[in-house]
XYZ file of C-alpha atoms in Angstrom:
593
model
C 50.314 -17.716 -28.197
C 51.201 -17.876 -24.514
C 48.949 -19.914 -22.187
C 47.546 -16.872 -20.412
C 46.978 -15.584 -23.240
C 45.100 -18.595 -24.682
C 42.650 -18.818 -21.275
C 42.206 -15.130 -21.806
C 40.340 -15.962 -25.417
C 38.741 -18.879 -23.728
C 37.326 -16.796 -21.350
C 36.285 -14.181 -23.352
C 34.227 -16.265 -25.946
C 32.172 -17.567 -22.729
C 31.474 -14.898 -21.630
C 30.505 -13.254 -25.057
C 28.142 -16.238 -25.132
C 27.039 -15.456 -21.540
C 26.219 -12.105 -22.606
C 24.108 -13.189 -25.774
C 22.319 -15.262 -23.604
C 21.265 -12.100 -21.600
C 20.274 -10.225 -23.871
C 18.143 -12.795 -25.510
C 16.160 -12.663 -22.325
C 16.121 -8.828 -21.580
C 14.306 -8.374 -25.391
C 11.398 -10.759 -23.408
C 11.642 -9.837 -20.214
C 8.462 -8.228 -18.734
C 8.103 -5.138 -15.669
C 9.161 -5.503 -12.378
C 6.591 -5.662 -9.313
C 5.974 -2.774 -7.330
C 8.554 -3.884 -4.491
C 6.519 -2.829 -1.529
C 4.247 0.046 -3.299
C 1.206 1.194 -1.395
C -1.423 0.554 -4.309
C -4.667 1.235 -2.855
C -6.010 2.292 0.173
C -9.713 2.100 1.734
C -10.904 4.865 2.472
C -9.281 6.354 -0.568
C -6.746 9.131 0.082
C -8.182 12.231 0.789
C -11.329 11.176 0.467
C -15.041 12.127 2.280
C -16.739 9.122 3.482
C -20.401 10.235 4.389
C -20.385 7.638 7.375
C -17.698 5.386 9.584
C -15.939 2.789 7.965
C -15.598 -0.359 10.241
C -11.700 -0.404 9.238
C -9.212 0.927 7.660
C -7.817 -1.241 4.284
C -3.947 -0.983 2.525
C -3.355 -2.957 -0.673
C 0.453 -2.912 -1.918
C 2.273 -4.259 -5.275
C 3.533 -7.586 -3.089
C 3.465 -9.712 0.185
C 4.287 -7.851 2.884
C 5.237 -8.295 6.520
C 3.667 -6.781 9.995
C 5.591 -5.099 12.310
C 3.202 -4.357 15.819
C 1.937 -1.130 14.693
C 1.751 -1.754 10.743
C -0.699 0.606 10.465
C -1.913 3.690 12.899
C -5.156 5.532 12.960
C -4.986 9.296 14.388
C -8.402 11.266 14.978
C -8.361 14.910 14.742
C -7.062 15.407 18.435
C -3.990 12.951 17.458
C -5.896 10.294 19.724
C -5.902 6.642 18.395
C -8.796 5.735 16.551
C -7.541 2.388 15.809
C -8.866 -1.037 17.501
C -7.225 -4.627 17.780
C -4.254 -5.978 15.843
C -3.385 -5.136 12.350
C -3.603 -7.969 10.018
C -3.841 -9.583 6.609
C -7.544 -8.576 5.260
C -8.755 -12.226 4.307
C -5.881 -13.439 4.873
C -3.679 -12.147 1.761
C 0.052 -11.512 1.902
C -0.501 -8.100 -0.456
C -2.983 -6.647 2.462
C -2.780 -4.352 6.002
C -6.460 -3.909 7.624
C -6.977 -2.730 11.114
C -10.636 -2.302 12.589
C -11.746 1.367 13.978
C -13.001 1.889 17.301
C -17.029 2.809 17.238
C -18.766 5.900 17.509
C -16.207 7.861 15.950
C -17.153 11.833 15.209
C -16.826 13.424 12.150
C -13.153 15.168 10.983
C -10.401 14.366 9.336
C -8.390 11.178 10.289
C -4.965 10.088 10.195
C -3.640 7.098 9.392
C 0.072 6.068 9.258
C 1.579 2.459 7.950
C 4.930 0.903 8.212
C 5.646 -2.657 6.393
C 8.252 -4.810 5.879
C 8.655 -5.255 2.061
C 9.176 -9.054 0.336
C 12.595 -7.706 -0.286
C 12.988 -7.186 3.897
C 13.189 -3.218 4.057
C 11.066 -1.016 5.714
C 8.315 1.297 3.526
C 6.085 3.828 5.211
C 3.942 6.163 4.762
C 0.614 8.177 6.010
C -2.691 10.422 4.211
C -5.838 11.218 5.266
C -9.273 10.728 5.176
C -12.443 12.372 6.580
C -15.583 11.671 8.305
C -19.026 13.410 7.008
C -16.612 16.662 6.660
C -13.286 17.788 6.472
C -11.513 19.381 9.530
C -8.616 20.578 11.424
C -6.552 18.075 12.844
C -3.459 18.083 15.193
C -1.608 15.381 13.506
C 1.062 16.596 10.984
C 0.894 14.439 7.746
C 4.140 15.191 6.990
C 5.809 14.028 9.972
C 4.114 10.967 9.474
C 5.325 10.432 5.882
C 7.920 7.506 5.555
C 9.634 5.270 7.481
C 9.741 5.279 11.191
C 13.260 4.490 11.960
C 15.687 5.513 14.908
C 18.867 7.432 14.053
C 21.215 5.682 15.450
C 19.625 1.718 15.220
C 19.961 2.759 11.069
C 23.102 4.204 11.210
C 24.713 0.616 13.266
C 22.199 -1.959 10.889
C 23.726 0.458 7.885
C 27.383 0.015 8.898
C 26.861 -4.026 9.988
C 25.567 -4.355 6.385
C 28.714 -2.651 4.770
C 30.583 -4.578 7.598
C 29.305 -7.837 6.456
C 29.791 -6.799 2.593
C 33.623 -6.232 3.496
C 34.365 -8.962 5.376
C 32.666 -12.023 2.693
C 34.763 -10.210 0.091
C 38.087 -10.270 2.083
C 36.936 -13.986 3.334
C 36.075 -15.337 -0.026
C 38.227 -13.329 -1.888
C 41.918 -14.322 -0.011
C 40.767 -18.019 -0.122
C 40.079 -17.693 -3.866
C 43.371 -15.997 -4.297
C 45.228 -18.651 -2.177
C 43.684 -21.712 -3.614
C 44.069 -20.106 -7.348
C 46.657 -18.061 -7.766
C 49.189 -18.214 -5.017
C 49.256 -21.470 -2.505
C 51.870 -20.984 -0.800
C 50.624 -17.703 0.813
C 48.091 -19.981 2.979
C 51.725 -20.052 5.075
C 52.178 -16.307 4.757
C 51.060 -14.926 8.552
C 49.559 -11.886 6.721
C 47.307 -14.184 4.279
C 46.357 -16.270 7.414
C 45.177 -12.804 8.986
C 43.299 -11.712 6.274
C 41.298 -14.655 6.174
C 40.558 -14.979 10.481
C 39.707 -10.568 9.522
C 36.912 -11.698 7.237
C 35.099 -14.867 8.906
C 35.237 -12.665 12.390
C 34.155 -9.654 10.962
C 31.472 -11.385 9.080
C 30.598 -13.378 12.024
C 30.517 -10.492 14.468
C 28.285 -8.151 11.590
C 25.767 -11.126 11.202
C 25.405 -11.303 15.003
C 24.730 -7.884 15.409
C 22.699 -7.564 12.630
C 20.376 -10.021 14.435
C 20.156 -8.091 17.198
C 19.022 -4.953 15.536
C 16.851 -6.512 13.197
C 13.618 -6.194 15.664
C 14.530 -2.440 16.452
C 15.143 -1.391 12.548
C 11.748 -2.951 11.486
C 9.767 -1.370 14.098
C 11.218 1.793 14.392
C 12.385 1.750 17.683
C 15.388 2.670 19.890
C 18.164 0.498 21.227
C 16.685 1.004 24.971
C 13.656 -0.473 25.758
C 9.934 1.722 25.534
C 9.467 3.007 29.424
C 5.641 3.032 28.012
C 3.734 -0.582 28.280
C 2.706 -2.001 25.372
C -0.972 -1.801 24.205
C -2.983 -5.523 25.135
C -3.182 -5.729 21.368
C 0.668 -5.503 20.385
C 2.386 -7.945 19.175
C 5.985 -7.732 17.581
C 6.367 -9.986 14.665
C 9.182 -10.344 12.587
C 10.225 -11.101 9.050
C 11.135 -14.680 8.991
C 13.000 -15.002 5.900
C 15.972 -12.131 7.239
C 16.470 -14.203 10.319
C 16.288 -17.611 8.214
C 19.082 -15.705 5.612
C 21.066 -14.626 9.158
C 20.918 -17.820 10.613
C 21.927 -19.841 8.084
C 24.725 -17.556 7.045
C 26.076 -18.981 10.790
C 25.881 -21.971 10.087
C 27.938 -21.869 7.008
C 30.104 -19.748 8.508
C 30.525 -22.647 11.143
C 31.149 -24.776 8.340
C 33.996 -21.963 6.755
C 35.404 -22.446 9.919
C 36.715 -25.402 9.151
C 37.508 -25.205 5.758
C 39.956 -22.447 6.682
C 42.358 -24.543 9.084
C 41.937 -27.047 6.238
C 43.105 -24.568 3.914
C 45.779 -23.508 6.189
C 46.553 -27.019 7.341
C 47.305 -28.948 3.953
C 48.230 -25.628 1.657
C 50.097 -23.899 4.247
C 52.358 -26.967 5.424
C 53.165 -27.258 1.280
C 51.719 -26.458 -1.906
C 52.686 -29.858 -3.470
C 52.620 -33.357 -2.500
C 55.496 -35.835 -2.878
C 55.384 -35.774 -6.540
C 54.943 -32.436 -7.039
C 51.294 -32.080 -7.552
C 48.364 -29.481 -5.660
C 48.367 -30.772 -2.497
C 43.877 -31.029 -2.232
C 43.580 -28.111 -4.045
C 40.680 -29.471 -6.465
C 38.990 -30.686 -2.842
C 39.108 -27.323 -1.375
C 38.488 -25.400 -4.547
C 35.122 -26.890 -4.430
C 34.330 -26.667 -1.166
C 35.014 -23.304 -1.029
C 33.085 -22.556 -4.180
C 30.217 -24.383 -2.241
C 30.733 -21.644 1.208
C 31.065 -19.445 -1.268
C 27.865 -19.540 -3.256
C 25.820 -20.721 -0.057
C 27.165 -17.300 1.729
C 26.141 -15.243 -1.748
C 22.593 -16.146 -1.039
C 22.071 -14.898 2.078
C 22.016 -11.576 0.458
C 20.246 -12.640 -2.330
C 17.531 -14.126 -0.682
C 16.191 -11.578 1.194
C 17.492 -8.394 -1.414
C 15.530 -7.251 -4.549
C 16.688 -9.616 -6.730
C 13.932 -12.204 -4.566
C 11.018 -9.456 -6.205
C 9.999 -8.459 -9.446
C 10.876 -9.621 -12.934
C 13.093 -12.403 -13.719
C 13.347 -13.934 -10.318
C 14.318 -17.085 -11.388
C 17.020 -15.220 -13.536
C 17.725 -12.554 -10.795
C 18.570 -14.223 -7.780
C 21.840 -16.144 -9.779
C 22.879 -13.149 -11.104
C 22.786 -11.350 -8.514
C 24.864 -14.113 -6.586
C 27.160 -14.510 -9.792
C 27.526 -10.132 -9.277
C 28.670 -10.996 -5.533
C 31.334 -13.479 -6.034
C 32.671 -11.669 -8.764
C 33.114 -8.719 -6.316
C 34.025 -10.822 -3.534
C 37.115 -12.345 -5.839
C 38.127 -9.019 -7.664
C 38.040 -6.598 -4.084
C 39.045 -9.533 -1.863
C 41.965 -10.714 -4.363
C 43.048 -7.268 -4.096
C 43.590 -6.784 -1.050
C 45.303 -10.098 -0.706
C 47.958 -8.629 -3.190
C 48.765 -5.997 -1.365
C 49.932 -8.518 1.399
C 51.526 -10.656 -1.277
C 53.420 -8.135 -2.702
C 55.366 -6.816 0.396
C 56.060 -10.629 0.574
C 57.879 -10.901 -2.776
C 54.599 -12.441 -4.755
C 56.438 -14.060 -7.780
C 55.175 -12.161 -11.153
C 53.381 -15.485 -12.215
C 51.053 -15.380 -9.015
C 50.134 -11.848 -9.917
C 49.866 -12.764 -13.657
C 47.470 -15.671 -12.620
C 45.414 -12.966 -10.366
C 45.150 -10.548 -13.373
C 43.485 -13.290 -15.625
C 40.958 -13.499 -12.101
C 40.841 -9.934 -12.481
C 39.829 -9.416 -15.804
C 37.124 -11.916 -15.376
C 35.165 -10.838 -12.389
C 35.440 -7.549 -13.723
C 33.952 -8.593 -16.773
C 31.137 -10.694 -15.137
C 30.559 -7.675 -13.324
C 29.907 -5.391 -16.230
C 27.735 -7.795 -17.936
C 25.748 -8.911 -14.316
C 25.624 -5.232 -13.239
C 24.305 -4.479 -17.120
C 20.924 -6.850 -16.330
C 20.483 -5.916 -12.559
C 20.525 -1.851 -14.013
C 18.206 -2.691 -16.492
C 15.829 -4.579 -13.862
C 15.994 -2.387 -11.213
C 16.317 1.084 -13.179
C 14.431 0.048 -16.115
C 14.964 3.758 -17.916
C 17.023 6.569 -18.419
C 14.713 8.839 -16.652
C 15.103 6.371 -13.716
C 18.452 6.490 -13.839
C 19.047 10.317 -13.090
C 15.653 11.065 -11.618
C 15.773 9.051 -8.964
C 18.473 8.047 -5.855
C 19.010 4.353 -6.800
C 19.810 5.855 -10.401
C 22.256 8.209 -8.967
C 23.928 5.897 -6.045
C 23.843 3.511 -9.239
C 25.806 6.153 -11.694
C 28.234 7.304 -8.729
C 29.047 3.041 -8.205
C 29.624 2.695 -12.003
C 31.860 5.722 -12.259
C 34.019 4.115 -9.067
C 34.093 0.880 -11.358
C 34.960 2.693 -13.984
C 37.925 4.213 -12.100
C 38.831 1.113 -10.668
C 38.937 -0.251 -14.114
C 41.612 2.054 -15.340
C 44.013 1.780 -12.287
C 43.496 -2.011 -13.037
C 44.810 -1.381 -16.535
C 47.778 1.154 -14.924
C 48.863 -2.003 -12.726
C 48.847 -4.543 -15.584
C 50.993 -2.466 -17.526
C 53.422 -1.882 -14.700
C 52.588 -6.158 -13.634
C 54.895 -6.414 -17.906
C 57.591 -4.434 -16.242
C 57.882 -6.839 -13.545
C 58.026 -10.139 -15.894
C 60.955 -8.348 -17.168
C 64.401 -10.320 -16.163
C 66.171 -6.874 -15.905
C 63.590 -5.974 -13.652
C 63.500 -8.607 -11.704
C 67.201 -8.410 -10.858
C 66.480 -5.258 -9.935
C 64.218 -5.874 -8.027
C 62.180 -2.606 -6.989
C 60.320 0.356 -8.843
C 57.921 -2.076 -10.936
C 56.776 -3.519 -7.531
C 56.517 -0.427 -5.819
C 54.750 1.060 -8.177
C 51.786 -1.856 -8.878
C 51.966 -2.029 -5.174
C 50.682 2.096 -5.092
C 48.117 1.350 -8.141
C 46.742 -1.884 -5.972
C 46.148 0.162 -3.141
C 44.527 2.958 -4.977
C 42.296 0.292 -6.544
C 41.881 -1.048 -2.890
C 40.780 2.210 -1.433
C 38.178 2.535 -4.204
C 36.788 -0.630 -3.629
C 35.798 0.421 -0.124
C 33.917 3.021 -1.577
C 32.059 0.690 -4.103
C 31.393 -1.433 -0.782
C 29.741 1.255 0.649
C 27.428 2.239 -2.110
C 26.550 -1.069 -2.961
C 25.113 -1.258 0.446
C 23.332 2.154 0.113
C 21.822 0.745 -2.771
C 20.118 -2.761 -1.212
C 18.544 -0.117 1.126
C 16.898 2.022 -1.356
C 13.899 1.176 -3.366
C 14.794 0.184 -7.140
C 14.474 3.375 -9.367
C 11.801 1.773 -11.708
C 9.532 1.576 -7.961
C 10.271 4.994 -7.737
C 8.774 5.946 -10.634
C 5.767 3.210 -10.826
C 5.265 4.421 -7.651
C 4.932 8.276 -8.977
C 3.431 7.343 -11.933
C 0.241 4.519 -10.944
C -2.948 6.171 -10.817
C -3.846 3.531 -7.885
C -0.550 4.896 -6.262
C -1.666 7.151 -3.340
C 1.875 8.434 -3.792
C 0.902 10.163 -7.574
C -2.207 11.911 -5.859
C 0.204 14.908 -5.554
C 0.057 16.022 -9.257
C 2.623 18.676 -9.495
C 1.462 21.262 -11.631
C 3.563 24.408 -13.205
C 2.450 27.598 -14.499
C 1.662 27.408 -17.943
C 1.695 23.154 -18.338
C -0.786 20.918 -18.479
C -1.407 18.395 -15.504
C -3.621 15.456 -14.859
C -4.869 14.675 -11.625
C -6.877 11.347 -10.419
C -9.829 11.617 -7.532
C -11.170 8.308 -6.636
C -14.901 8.997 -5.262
C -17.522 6.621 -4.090
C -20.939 7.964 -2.905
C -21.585 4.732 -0.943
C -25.022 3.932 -3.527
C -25.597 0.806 -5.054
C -25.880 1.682 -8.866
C -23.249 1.510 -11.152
C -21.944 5.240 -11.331
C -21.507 5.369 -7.315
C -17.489 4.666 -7.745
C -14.932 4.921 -9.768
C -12.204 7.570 -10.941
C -12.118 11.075 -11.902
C -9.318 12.115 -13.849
C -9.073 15.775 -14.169
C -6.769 17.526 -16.681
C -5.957 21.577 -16.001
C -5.296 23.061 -19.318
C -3.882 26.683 -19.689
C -6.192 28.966 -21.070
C -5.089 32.165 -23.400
C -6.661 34.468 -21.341
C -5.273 33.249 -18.102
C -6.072 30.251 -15.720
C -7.248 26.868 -16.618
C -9.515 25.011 -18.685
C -10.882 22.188 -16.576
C -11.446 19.110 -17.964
C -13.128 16.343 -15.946
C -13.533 12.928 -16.741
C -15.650 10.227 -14.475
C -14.937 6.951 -14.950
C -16.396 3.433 -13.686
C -14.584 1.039 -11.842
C -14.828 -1.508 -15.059
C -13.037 1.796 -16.869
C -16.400 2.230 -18.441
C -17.924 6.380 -18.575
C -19.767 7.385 -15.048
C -22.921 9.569 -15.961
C -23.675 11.379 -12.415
C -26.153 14.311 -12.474
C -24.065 16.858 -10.808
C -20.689 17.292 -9.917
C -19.085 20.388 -8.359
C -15.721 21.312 -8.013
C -13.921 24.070 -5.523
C -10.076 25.040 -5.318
C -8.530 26.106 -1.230
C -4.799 27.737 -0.904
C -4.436 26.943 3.040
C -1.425 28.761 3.157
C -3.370 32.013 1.739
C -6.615 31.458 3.227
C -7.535 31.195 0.231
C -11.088 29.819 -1.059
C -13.140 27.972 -2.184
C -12.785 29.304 -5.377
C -15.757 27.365 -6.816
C -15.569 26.189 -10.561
C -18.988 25.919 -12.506
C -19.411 22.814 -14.499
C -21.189 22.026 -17.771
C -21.829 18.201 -18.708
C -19.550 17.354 -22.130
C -21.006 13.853 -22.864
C -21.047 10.665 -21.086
C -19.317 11.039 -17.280
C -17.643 14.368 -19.299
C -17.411 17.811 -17.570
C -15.537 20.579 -18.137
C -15.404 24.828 -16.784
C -12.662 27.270 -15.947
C -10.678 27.779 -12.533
C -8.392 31.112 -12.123
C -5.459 29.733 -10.496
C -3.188 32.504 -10.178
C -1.483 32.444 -7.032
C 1.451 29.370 -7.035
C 1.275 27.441 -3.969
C 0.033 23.709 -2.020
C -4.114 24.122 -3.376
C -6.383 21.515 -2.649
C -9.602 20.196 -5.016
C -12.472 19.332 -3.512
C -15.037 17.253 -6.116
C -18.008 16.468 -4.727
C -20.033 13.689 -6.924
C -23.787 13.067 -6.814
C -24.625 9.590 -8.107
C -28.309 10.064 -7.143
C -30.748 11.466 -5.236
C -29.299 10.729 -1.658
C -25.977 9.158 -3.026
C -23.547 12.351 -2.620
C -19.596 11.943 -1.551
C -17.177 14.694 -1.625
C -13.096 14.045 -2.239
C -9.853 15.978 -2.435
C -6.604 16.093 -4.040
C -3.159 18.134 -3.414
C -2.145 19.769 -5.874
C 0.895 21.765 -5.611
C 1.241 24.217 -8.175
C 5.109 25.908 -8.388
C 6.816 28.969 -10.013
């Protein structure tokens, strides 16, 4: 057995091991966070509140940071009804409160919220609430909904991302292929350009990335606001991207150096006097060192620092980097080898790196999937799943020009083709650059996907009860849906808030069969002495269609609603809890063809 051949084993029982060890821990492993997730708000969503609440209260599924306008209160003219400085409600990370001015009238309010998630992207969103009694209002929800971001700052912080990705894994992937597989190319002018491309271009993306950092969290423009800032603004920042960014200078300060060393002592000669790596071991692990420290930059401050796992995540994650960084970067540094005469054992040595980092990434792309997705109705329902599926199908393909190029890498070990000199080489030089030119793709989806919440978020998100973003049950003709209303009647007993959870039914004869539930907020049954229910269709001026209600039990209701017409309805539930205790709340509840 040849010695390549032997290391190939080697490496392929450690990483069989490795990938035991994994799986060990996914059969444990518990749910990831909620990643930014608006959990709860006060007022409630939709909700009536029979008097003026002092503030307005957002809880999420994590920590999360304040931009100057975290969170927005519109009244029904679309003038501020907010007060002061947004802020941590006694002082927790998870929390967004901001007070209300006084004396406000009675309508329906807006409120809007942008915050920087633990994992350092934006998350925003907006719903409603009214005062004493619904009303028009001038303030469109939906325009509201999401993140406020400007065009063009995300379109520049979106390419200096995929900048930044390209230029670590040309920087750390030609010094890996120099130090491992080829020496002498730290001599070759082309090598030495490649590595000056990727420490300035990953210099020049971190700058700028700093400098859009404070536009892309709060939404704004590259020019400065003409309008003053409100005496209450204040434009905080999240600490730990700038931390990540600045330290990511400083090593690149130190990478600096280590590159005219490289140059310097491997470029001069690959050998010492007797023949041996001239400070190869030396520079191997310093560059490993760069290396890593570089790798968790991203890691740091990317969803691998939230959820499940962390303490798993966050190497993986920067094990899933370097592995990209050597199999991309490598690549590209054959391309410049080969139009140099790379000797077949150089590429030989770069195919064992090759089939390695691919590996790793299989197996480290395996866990982060499983994390981050956590199903397969996550995985095609949702756009991480999908930007996810379109990056392993590019893998895939790179995969099988890989194997096209080691088969044509045989040719070339060949004496007769050797003497020959030329179609082999051509030939893995075209399959190198068709791997090359998918790699940029990969680059670009990978950095599509740190900007997009995981896929199991997505669907936690869709699927909590708490979740403001499940109050929009979507309901089709002739299915069963279940829709939460959170109600509070302001009273002091036991039955004044909690949860109703309201299940249409189909009915033979056309319709629904309503089915309400009140619930506690221990869980426990709400027994209220009257609760009514209407249906609206906006869009049809349609309504209320009231529904009449007969008690089933304990906090149990049920009656029949003819919902014919498909279209955005709304519920209104109105809850007594006593004799002066009396709230009303409502729901969307799009029901489609």
């Amino acid at each position: 057995m040849t010695t390549g051949a032997v290391r190939v084993h080697r490496a392929v029982g450690a990483l069989i091991a490795v990938l035991t060890a994994v799986l060990t821990v996914l059969g444990g492993a518990g749910t990831a966070s909620a990643h930014g997730a608006l959990v709860s708000t006060d007022p409630a969503q939709n909700s009536v509140v029979p008097k003026q609440p002092p503030a307005v209260t957002l809880t999420f599924g994590e920590g999360v940071t304040l931009p100057s306008e975290a969170l927005r209160v519109f009244d029904p003219a679309g003038k501020r009804a907010d007060a002061g400085t947004p802020e941590h409600a006694d002082g927790r990370a998870d929390t967004v409160q901001v007070a209300l001015r006084g004396g406000l009238a009675d309508g329906t309010y807006t409120v809007a919220w942008q915050v920087i998630s633990a994992d350092s992207h934006p998350v925003g969103g907006a719903f409603t609430f009214s005062i004493g009694a619904p009303s028009a209002s001038s303030v469109s929800v939906e325009e509201l909904r999401g993140t406020r971001t400007d065009g063009l700052i995300s379109f520049l912080y979106g390419t200096g991302r995929a900048v930044a990705y390209a230029a670590f894994a040309l920087l750390a992937g030609a010094a890996a292929f120099v130090l491992i597989c080829w020496p002498a190319g730290a001599s070759v002018r082309r090598v030495q350009r490649l590595l000056v491309a990727g420490w300035v271009g990953l210099l020049g993306s971190t700058v700028v990335l700093m400098m859009l950092r404070g536009p892309y969290e709060q939404g704004s423009g590259i020019a400065p606001s003409a309008d003053p800032a409100p005496a209450h603004a204040h434009v905080p920042v999240d600490e730990r991207i700038y931390v990540a960014l600045a330290a990511r200078l400083l090593l690149l300060a130190a990478s600096g150096v280590f590159l005219v060393l490289l140059v310097g002592q491997l470029g001069q000669s690959g050998t010492d006097a007797a023949g041996r790596p001239r400070s190869r071991s030396r520079l191997g692990a310093a560059g490993l060192t760069l290396a890593v420290g570089l790798s968790a930059t991203w890691v740091v401050t990317d969803h691998a620092s939230e959820g499940a796992q962390v303490w798993l995540a966050l190497p993986v994650t920067a094990l899933h980097l370097l592995a990209m960084a050597a199999w991309l970067g490598g690549l590209v540094t054959l391309v410049a080898g080969l139009r140099q005469g790379l000797a077949p054992a150089a590429v030989e040595r770069f195919s064992l790196v090759a089939f390695i980092s691919v590996t790793v990434l299989v197996l480290t792309g395996l866990y982060r999937s499983w994390r981050e997705v956590g199903s397969w109705d996550a995985l095609f329902g949702t756009e991480y799943g999908r930007l996810l599926l379109i990056k392993a199908g590019c893998v895939t393909l790179m995969v099988g020009v890989a194997w096209i190029s080691r088969s044509r890498l045989a040719r070339l070990r060949t004496d007769a083709e050797a003497r020959e000199g030329g179609s082999a080489r051509a030939g893995l030089r075209r399959s190198v650059l068709t791997e090359s030119a998918v790699a940029v793709v990969v680059l670009v989806v990978t950095t599509m996907l740190t900007s997009t919440p995981p896929g199991r978020t997505a669907r936690a998100d869709a699927s909590d009860p708490r979740s403001p973003a499940a109050s929009a049950a979507s309901a089709a003709p002739g299915r069963t849906v279940t829709l939460k209303i959170p109600f509070d009647t302001g009273g002091r007993t036991a039955n004044a808030k909690g949860t109703a959870t309201m299940r249409l039914v189909p009915a033979k004869s056309g319709g629904y069969t309503v089915r309400l539930q009140l619930a506690g907020t221990g869980g426990e049954p709400a027994d209220v002495p009257e609760v009514r229910l209407a249906f609206t269709l906006p869009a049809r001026d349609l309504g209320p269609l009231q529904v009449t209600l007969r008690p089933d039990g304990a906090g149990r209701w049920s009656g029949a609603a003819r919902l014919a017409l498909a279209g955005d309805w709304t519920v209104w539930m109105t809850v007594r809890s006593s004799d002066v205790d009396e709230a009303t709340s409502s729901q969307r509840l799009p029901i489609g063809g």
